[in-house]
């Protein structure tokens, strides 16, 4: 009898300990399940389909090749051409110096999935219900387990989980016409390398949405190398629940045309670059569209050790890892340009370079978006200002600076116009063709732009910008011509202008359909400080819905 009670007590203690461990480390569950059900396979060769062995038409007489390079969470101040950055970015700077730039260029959203949906469709993603970044419910729940910001805690809407579509199906509906489909119809070979984050299920993957070939990270990110690789240096962010989840669950893996996960044979940024070089060579004798979507410098922060070792002048470990990631990103741009030149394609290739949104508050680096306020997951300028550099030596003069407001939305119509491809005529297209401005330096005509994430909604109309937030219940009004860094809120002094712009927001929102999936999380993001900064009463913040 005594022995039975001892065994029962031991089993109970083990059960309690196991439950306590699960409560503490439950966020490892998705990664553990994936390792069993879909293990990462060893590296496999990727063979890009060869085009004609000889050019039927000289490169300069064909429609231009189009290369869209997108960085991930790149701060506007990471680019040395803008006067900032921890390290020089000579190759990215060269695109600006030898091509055109649009200083007032905006991301279509302040997080990655909706921005990419806008680039690929030329439409506000809210027009087809793609309002929130696609994340699995367990990811949203993990973020809700953070400490919040002072008295402001994250809110997880558990009641919205029932009936939500499977995470893999959270993507751009097949009924939308994507840029690769438009270009493919005009005779282009369409190639995708890198991040997708627009759906993982059959029907919404890149190869289903117009890309002939795709080497993809289908989710929101991946490790750049396994964390224990001797070739990588890691920087973890103990204050950030997003970082904790990514380290626990992300593999270092890609998929070729929707096949099984397999491991890259080198640091992810360099691997994508090497594959871009091979893809360019395979398609050197026919027009191609290459969408090169890097995962850098998004977390998890991992640097190639060789790059990290060369940056010993940067004392802070986290900053040094981040800087090394920027070095690799810039090296990629340089390598792609060099390959185009070596193949005799550079003069008649349109390179477009941008980022999906601004730098992230959770990285803990205050200067990423200076001089602008705000971060990724806010609609202040720091969250949505993005670079646009366009290099096309045959058509765009070096050093062209285009005034006026541009958007991710415009990449669609601009690329289509360069290819002489027809855009869909059966739906509203929000994209504007910027080629007349990029090739002449003329200003972009005045326009109105909208942003939305749940009850946080924004309009820029000419120089005026209004932000409306439900949590907290307040508005911010700025004249960006006089106050480009949003230091002086004019909402109290100009209620008529607030009412006018709020009516514009309400009218646009009323024309949008219901989101395809709900926001499961609302989390506080402070406007002027990083996640790891101490809370002080009076700090501006918004709740970001996702």
XYZ file of C-alpha atoms in Angstrom:
546
model
C 0.000 0.000 0.000
C 2.780 2.382 0.975
C 4.621 1.558 -2.253
C 1.500 2.364 -4.286
C 1.197 5.787 -2.630
C 4.870 6.467 -3.268
C 4.467 5.585 -6.949
C 1.299 7.652 -7.213
C 3.056 10.606 -5.597
C 6.023 10.273 -7.919
C 3.755 10.096 -10.971
C 1.840 13.140 -9.796
C 5.062 15.076 -9.233
C 6.312 14.117 -12.686
C 2.990 15.163 -14.191
C 3.062 18.504 -12.430
C 6.665 19.060 -13.499
C 5.864 18.116 -17.082
C 2.868 20.465 -17.140
C 4.950 23.278 -15.656
C 7.602 22.663 -18.284
C 5.015 22.655 -21.036
C 3.531 25.902 -19.706
C 6.975 27.471 -19.864
C 8.115 26.036 -23.173
C 4.854 25.318 -25.053
C 5.873 27.687 -27.833
C 8.347 25.014 -29.024
C 5.395 22.792 -29.961
C 4.968 23.842 -33.648
C 8.646 23.317 -34.395
C 8.715 19.935 -32.668
C 5.668 18.767 -34.614
C 7.148 20.015 -37.899
C 10.417 18.182 -37.261
C 8.463 14.948 -37.007
C 5.840 15.434 -39.713
C 7.875 17.437 -42.234
C 11.588 17.087 -41.465
C 14.065 19.237 -43.335
C 15.773 17.188 -46.034
C 19.472 17.480 -46.921
C 20.457 20.070 -49.483
C 19.414 19.263 -53.029
C 20.555 20.765 -56.313
C 18.311 23.362 -57.957
C 18.298 23.445 -61.742
C 16.711 26.478 -63.361
C 15.105 25.729 -66.725
C 17.395 26.820 -69.533
C 16.145 29.345 -72.038
C 17.393 29.514 -75.623
C 21.086 28.723 -76.010
C 21.443 31.758 -78.267
C 19.652 35.074 -78.268
C 17.080 35.290 -81.036
C 16.930 39.057 -80.488
C 19.821 41.144 -79.061
C 19.411 41.999 -75.390
C 18.997 45.711 -76.075
C 16.128 45.102 -78.504
C 14.099 42.796 -76.271
C 11.621 43.926 -73.625
C 13.621 44.763 -70.505
C 14.372 42.185 -67.877
C 12.787 43.182 -64.568
C 14.427 42.430 -61.215
C 12.462 43.311 -58.071
C 14.634 43.118 -54.941
C 12.779 43.397 -51.635
C 14.487 43.617 -48.249
C 12.700 42.536 -45.083
C 12.267 45.060 -42.231
C 15.025 47.319 -43.590
C 15.123 50.621 -41.733
C 15.309 53.725 -43.900
C 18.385 54.690 -41.886
C 20.147 51.411 -42.728
C 21.010 52.803 -46.170
C 24.211 54.827 -46.229
C 23.046 56.904 -49.214
C 20.548 58.468 -46.809
C 23.347 59.402 -44.440
C 22.950 56.673 -41.848
C 23.623 53.044 -41.147
C 26.075 51.036 -39.090
C 27.950 50.022 -42.243
C 28.206 51.399 -45.781
C 25.818 49.989 -48.390
C 27.715 50.807 -51.609
C 25.770 48.499 -53.938
C 22.356 49.696 -52.749
C 23.645 53.281 -52.895
C 24.765 52.655 -56.469
C 21.184 51.917 -57.513
C 20.199 55.350 -56.242
C 23.227 57.074 -57.734
C 22.913 55.470 -61.178
C 19.127 55.440 -61.359
C 16.067 57.163 -59.971
C 14.825 57.525 -56.413
C 11.470 58.508 -54.951
C 12.129 60.068 -51.518
C 8.453 60.015 -50.467
C 7.869 56.340 -51.182
C 5.586 54.301 -48.943
C 5.094 50.714 -47.977
C 1.519 49.601 -48.559
C 1.327 48.374 -44.985
C 3.462 48.448 -41.846
C 3.936 44.671 -41.786
C 5.138 42.234 -44.377
C 2.279 40.112 -45.755
C -0.117 42.909 -46.788
C 2.742 44.942 -48.269
C 3.782 42.023 -50.442
C 0.179 41.388 -51.450
C -0.013 44.996 -52.651
C 3.227 44.723 -54.627
C 2.078 41.556 -56.371
C -1.480 42.725 -57.204
C -1.310 46.518 -57.527
C -4.370 46.721 -55.258
C -4.981 47.665 -51.664
C -4.892 44.259 -50.004
C -8.006 45.236 -48.076
C -9.850 45.135 -51.426
C -9.638 41.338 -51.284
C -9.664 40.853 -47.526
C -5.903 40.510 -46.988
C -5.833 42.962 -44.092
C -3.580 41.184 -41.600
C -0.231 39.447 -41.804
C -0.712 35.703 -42.022
C 0.351 34.027 -38.766
C -0.735 30.789 -37.070
C -2.891 31.239 -33.955
C -0.171 29.805 -31.713
C 2.157 32.592 -32.854
C -0.400 35.246 -31.906
C -0.939 33.512 -28.574
C 2.811 33.528 -27.945
C 2.973 37.296 -28.461
C 0.140 37.755 -25.997
C 2.332 36.098 -23.370
C 4.757 39.040 -23.465
C 4.927 41.586 -20.676
C 3.250 44.274 -22.750
C 4.258 47.903 -22.329
C 3.896 49.245 -18.824
C 0.181 49.145 -17.995
C -0.734 48.231 -21.575
C -0.967 44.472 -22.110
C -1.353 42.488 -25.295
C -4.856 41.180 -26.025
C -5.359 37.712 -27.484
C -8.845 37.173 -28.951
C -9.257 33.479 -28.195
C -12.919 33.668 -29.196
C -11.890 34.352 -32.810
C -9.839 31.172 -33.224
C -12.804 28.849 -33.788
C -13.636 28.683 -37.467
C -10.543 30.558 -38.618
C -9.136 29.269 -41.909
C -6.017 27.068 -41.673
C -2.815 29.091 -41.560
C -1.501 27.543 -44.792
C -4.559 28.849 -46.661
C -4.081 32.433 -45.469
C -2.993 33.883 -48.779
C -3.890 35.994 -51.768
C -7.016 34.471 -53.341
C -6.397 32.798 -56.721
C -8.986 35.145 -58.215
C -6.502 38.001 -57.871
C -4.208 38.639 -60.855
C -0.598 38.797 -59.762
C 2.298 40.608 -61.411
C 3.986 37.395 -62.613
C 0.756 36.403 -64.348
C 0.639 39.743 -66.140
C 4.274 39.501 -67.209
C 4.010 35.847 -68.171
C 1.177 36.738 -70.541
C 3.554 39.251 -72.158
C 6.151 36.567 -72.846
C 8.295 36.747 -69.714
C 9.853 33.865 -67.809
C 8.834 34.455 -64.203
C 11.184 33.506 -61.359
C 10.790 33.749 -57.598
C 13.557 33.427 -55.011
C 13.096 34.041 -51.292
C 10.285 35.014 -48.987
C 6.673 34.593 -50.082
C 4.336 34.916 -47.044
C 1.264 35.034 -49.275
C -0.008 31.517 -48.661
C 1.475 28.042 -48.263
C -1.346 25.743 -49.391
C -1.741 24.374 -52.885
C -3.429 27.069 -54.961
C -1.832 30.067 -53.290
C 1.871 29.218 -53.533
C 4.136 31.103 -55.970
C 4.017 28.382 -58.620
C 0.195 28.584 -58.525
C 0.157 32.381 -58.833
C 2.111 32.947 -62.025
C 5.712 32.024 -61.251
C 7.255 29.467 -63.600
C 9.822 28.534 -60.970
C 10.029 29.273 -57.258
C 12.707 28.688 -54.621
C 10.799 29.804 -51.583
C 10.629 30.460 -47.915
C 6.855 30.244 -47.887
C 6.396 31.412 -44.297
C 7.298 34.744 -42.745
C 10.938 33.852 -42.235
C 13.596 31.204 -41.749
C 16.848 30.781 -39.930
C 19.782 31.912 -42.043
C 21.730 28.850 -40.898
C 21.123 26.323 -38.134
C 21.787 28.050 -34.827
C 24.655 25.685 -34.013
C 26.459 26.096 -37.348
C 30.127 27.078 -36.960
C 29.611 29.583 -39.790
C 26.981 31.689 -38.027
C 26.917 34.180 -35.161
C 23.573 34.569 -33.369
C 22.103 37.478 -31.418
C 19.008 36.648 -29.372
C 16.613 39.274 -28.045
C 15.468 38.075 -24.604
C 12.890 40.865 -24.238
C 11.017 39.909 -27.421
C 8.353 37.150 -27.543
C 8.505 37.172 -31.363
C 12.211 36.373 -31.236
C 11.638 33.603 -28.705
C 9.051 31.978 -30.974
C 11.223 32.256 -34.093
C 14.276 30.655 -32.499
C 12.127 27.810 -31.203
C 10.312 27.048 -34.442
C 11.921 28.341 -37.629
C 13.999 25.887 -39.653
C 16.765 26.844 -42.032
C 14.963 25.520 -45.085
C 13.541 26.341 -48.513
C 11.148 24.678 -50.948
C 11.593 24.226 -54.693
C 8.345 24.585 -56.623
C 6.273 23.547 -53.620
C 8.263 20.402 -52.847
C 9.596 19.251 -49.501
C 11.702 21.451 -47.255
C 15.426 21.099 -47.728
C 18.454 22.832 -46.274
C 20.354 25.524 -48.159
C 24.056 24.779 -48.488
C 25.163 28.148 -47.108
C 24.043 31.316 -45.315
C 20.516 32.089 -46.555
C 21.194 35.542 -48.035
C 24.202 34.232 -49.969
C 22.262 31.133 -51.013
C 19.470 33.235 -52.500
C 22.081 35.364 -54.246
C 23.882 32.375 -55.738
C 20.583 31.025 -57.012
C 19.702 34.413 -58.508
C 22.988 34.339 -60.419
C 22.143 30.874 -61.776
C 18.616 31.932 -62.690
C 19.886 34.980 -64.569
C 22.351 32.843 -66.514
C 19.697 30.284 -67.418
C 17.417 33.029 -68.757
C 20.008 35.323 -70.306
C 18.561 34.936 -73.813
C 14.914 35.703 -73.067
C 13.030 38.368 -71.107
C 12.629 37.435 -67.449
C 11.083 38.767 -64.275
C 13.039 37.903 -61.126
C 11.431 38.566 -57.755
C 14.300 38.327 -55.254
C 12.726 38.636 -51.813
C 15.361 38.479 -49.110
C 14.601 37.608 -45.491
C 17.242 40.060 -44.224
C 17.502 41.878 -41.918
C 14.377 40.364 -40.313
C 14.891 38.417 -37.093
C 16.223 35.963 -36.040
C 19.424 37.988 -36.078
C 22.118 35.750 -37.551
C 25.300 36.867 -39.264
C 27.751 34.995 -41.403
C 30.766 34.625 -39.126
C 33.146 35.903 -41.803
C 31.130 39.132 -42.079
C 30.834 39.469 -38.310
C 34.581 39.031 -37.855
C 35.282 41.953 -40.194
C 33.215 44.362 -38.096
C 35.230 44.431 -34.912
C 34.926 48.216 -34.735
C 31.237 47.812 -33.732
C 31.332 47.156 -29.966
C 27.764 45.992 -29.312
C 27.243 42.323 -30.220
C 23.632 42.697 -31.383
C 24.474 45.758 -33.489
C 27.439 43.945 -35.005
C 25.316 40.935 -36.011
C 22.693 43.228 -37.525
C 25.349 45.198 -39.413
C 26.806 41.989 -40.810
C 23.350 41.055 -42.096
C 23.232 44.389 -43.933
C 26.684 43.664 -45.401
C 25.366 40.376 -46.825
C 22.249 42.072 -48.212
C 24.341 44.731 -49.927
C 26.698 42.061 -51.269
C 23.691 40.372 -52.831
C 22.714 43.538 -54.683
C 26.300 43.948 -55.898
C 26.481 40.331 -57.072
C 23.220 40.546 -58.998
C 24.352 43.739 -60.712
C 27.704 42.185 -61.579
C 26.021 39.127 -63.107
C 23.730 41.271 -65.239
C 26.763 43.179 -66.464
C 28.726 40.002 -67.171
C 25.848 38.642 -69.266
C 25.493 41.909 -71.186
C 22.025 42.500 -69.735
C 22.522 45.427 -67.361
C 21.631 48.280 -69.726
C 18.233 46.808 -70.552
C 17.309 45.537 -67.099
C 15.015 47.465 -64.776
C 16.094 46.869 -61.173
C 13.612 47.972 -58.518
C 14.762 47.960 -54.888
C 12.554 48.471 -51.836
C 11.710 47.099 -48.382
C 8.410 45.700 -47.177
C 8.136 48.142 -44.230
C 10.293 50.052 -41.766
C 12.647 48.717 -39.125
C 11.172 46.808 -36.180
C 10.759 48.150 -32.656
C 11.435 44.773 -31.099
C 15.036 44.613 -32.382
C 15.951 47.223 -29.764
C 17.954 49.559 -32.049
C 16.707 53.159 -31.684
C 18.175 54.584 -34.889
C 16.779 52.264 -37.563
C 14.180 54.671 -38.964
C 15.629 58.062 -38.077
C 14.770 60.846 -38.566
C 11.212 59.505 -38.663
C 9.071 58.500 -35.706
C 7.552 55.053 -35.493
C 8.354 51.484 -36.402
C 7.136 48.464 -38.229
C 3.581 47.872 -36.947
C 2.821 51.590 -36.772
C 1.657 53.935 -39.511
C 3.954 56.723 -38.416
C 6.474 57.560 -41.118
C 9.159 55.294 -39.676
C 6.903 52.286 -40.114
C 5.894 52.931 -43.718
C 8.644 54.985 -45.357
C 10.553 52.682 -47.706
C 13.231 53.226 -50.319
C 12.490 53.013 -54.012
C 15.501 52.916 -56.284
C 14.996 52.195 -59.984
C 17.976 51.530 -62.247
C 17.519 51.041 -65.984
C 20.454 52.619 -67.849
C 18.719 52.417 -71.225
C 15.832 54.562 -70.017
C 16.524 56.147 -66.625
C 19.148 58.867 -66.226
C 21.592 58.582 -63.350
C 20.767 60.665 -60.289
C 17.099 61.211 -61.132
C 15.097 62.365 -58.113
C 11.321 62.131 -58.376
C 9.202 64.289 -56.084
C 5.691 63.357 -55.077
C 4.233 60.362 -53.292
C 4.799 56.786 -54.485
C 3.706 53.458 -53.070
C 4.377 49.736 -53.196
C 1.114 49.623 -55.090
C 2.848 51.319 -58.019
C 5.410 48.574 -58.620
C 2.725 46.526 -60.369
C 1.747 49.056 -63.050
C 5.312 50.319 -63.429
C 6.702 46.846 -64.149
C 3.771 46.088 -66.470
C 4.367 49.304 -68.406
C 8.080 48.541 -68.753
C 7.150 45.152 -70.222
C 4.361 46.603 -72.399
C 2.024 44.197 -70.611
C -1.687 44.740 -70.121
C -2.999 45.219 -66.575
C -6.397 43.736 -65.666
C -9.336 45.830 -66.841
C -12.038 43.952 -64.931
C -11.270 45.292 -61.435
C -10.068 48.391 -59.622
C -6.288 48.747 -59.903
C -4.821 51.150 -57.347
C -1.354 51.029 -58.893
C 0.076 53.970 -60.824
C 2.612 53.644 -63.606
C 5.635 55.651 -62.431
C 7.704 55.144 -65.582
C 6.894 58.615 -66.979
C 8.279 60.123 -63.774
C 11.242 57.773 -63.384
C 12.360 58.374 -66.964
C 11.884 62.149 -67.007
C 12.192 63.304 -63.410
C 8.728 64.869 -63.524
C 6.855 64.913 -60.199
C 4.255 62.277 -59.394
C 0.766 63.836 -59.572
C -0.986 64.490 -56.270
C -2.856 61.541 -54.818
C -4.515 60.096 -51.729
C -3.193 56.958 -50.015
C -4.813 54.834 -47.308
C -3.561 52.349 -44.722
C -5.545 50.136 -42.399
C -5.044 47.445 -39.772
C -8.235 46.811 -37.855
C -9.406 49.997 -36.136
C -6.086 51.785 -36.747
C -6.614 53.703 -40.009
C -4.667 56.365 -41.858
C -4.919 58.641 -44.867
C -2.354 60.820 -46.594
C -4.069 63.384 -48.802
C -1.561 65.703 -50.442
C 0.649 66.907 -47.597
C -1.906 66.149 -44.892
C -1.819 62.924 -42.913
C -4.394 61.784 -40.373
C -4.032 58.731 -38.146
C -7.100 57.419 -36.305
C -6.704 54.867 -33.514
C -9.371 53.092 -31.459
C -6.904 51.828 -28.838
C -5.940 54.394 -27.607
C -8.895 56.500 -28.695
C -7.103 59.386 -30.357
C -6.050 60.983 -33.611
C -2.837 62.516 -34.927
C -2.858 65.171 -37.643
C 0.344 66.317 -39.359
C 1.242 68.467 -42.329
C 4.168 66.556 -43.782
C 5.339 69.463 -45.910
C 6.067 71.473 -42.770
C 6.582 68.596 -40.351
C 7.935 65.519 -42.184
C 8.949 63.762 -38.948
C 5.536 64.207 -37.278
C 6.585 66.189 -34.251
C 3.615 68.601 -34.057
C 0.132 67.133 -33.752
C -2.356 69.661 -35.183
C -5.533 67.704 -34.466
C -6.704 69.860 -31.560
C -6.080 73.081 -33.481
C -7.705 71.940 -36.745
C -10.890 69.940 -36.021
C -12.342 70.744 -39.460
C -9.380 69.149 -41.231
C -9.637 66.139 -38.922
C -13.324 65.747 -39.785
C -12.631 66.079 -43.508
C -9.890 63.439 -43.527
C -11.751 61.122 -41.176
C -14.626 61.173 -43.657
C -12.184 60.111 -46.394
C -11.010 57.211 -44.231
C -14.569 56.140 -43.429
C -15.641 56.265 -47.075
C -12.695 54.158 -48.200
C -13.185 51.647 -45.380
C -16.882 51.276 -46.195
C -15.974 50.103 -49.706
C -13.722 47.301 -48.436
C -14.919 43.727 -47.780
C -14.640 41.843 -44.514
C -11.135 40.477 -43.786
C -10.512 36.908 -44.926
C -9.363 36.057 -41.403
C -9.677 38.052 -38.193
C -6.996 39.739 -36.148
C -6.235 37.448 -33.227
C -3.898 39.795 -31.412
C -3.774 43.458 -30.476
C -0.425 44.497 -29.078
C 0.926 47.844 -27.851
C 3.776 49.458 -29.786
C 5.346 52.656 -28.530
C 6.094 55.223 -31.196
C 9.383 56.714 -30.019
C 11.243 53.989 -28.133
C 12.180 50.357 -28.672
C 10.529 47.358 -27.035
C 13.269 46.980 -24.417
C 13.105 50.616 -23.268
C 11.509 51.266 -19.855
C 7.919 52.471 -19.763
C 7.388 56.135 -18.906
C 4.033 57.793 -18.430
C 3.043 59.924 -21.401
C 4.751 57.854 -24.105
C 2.776 57.737 -27.359
C 1.643 54.255 -28.393
C -0.791 52.440 -30.633
C -2.298 48.971 -30.484
C -1.458 47.022 -33.623
C -4.010 44.431 -34.733
C -2.871 41.223 -36.373
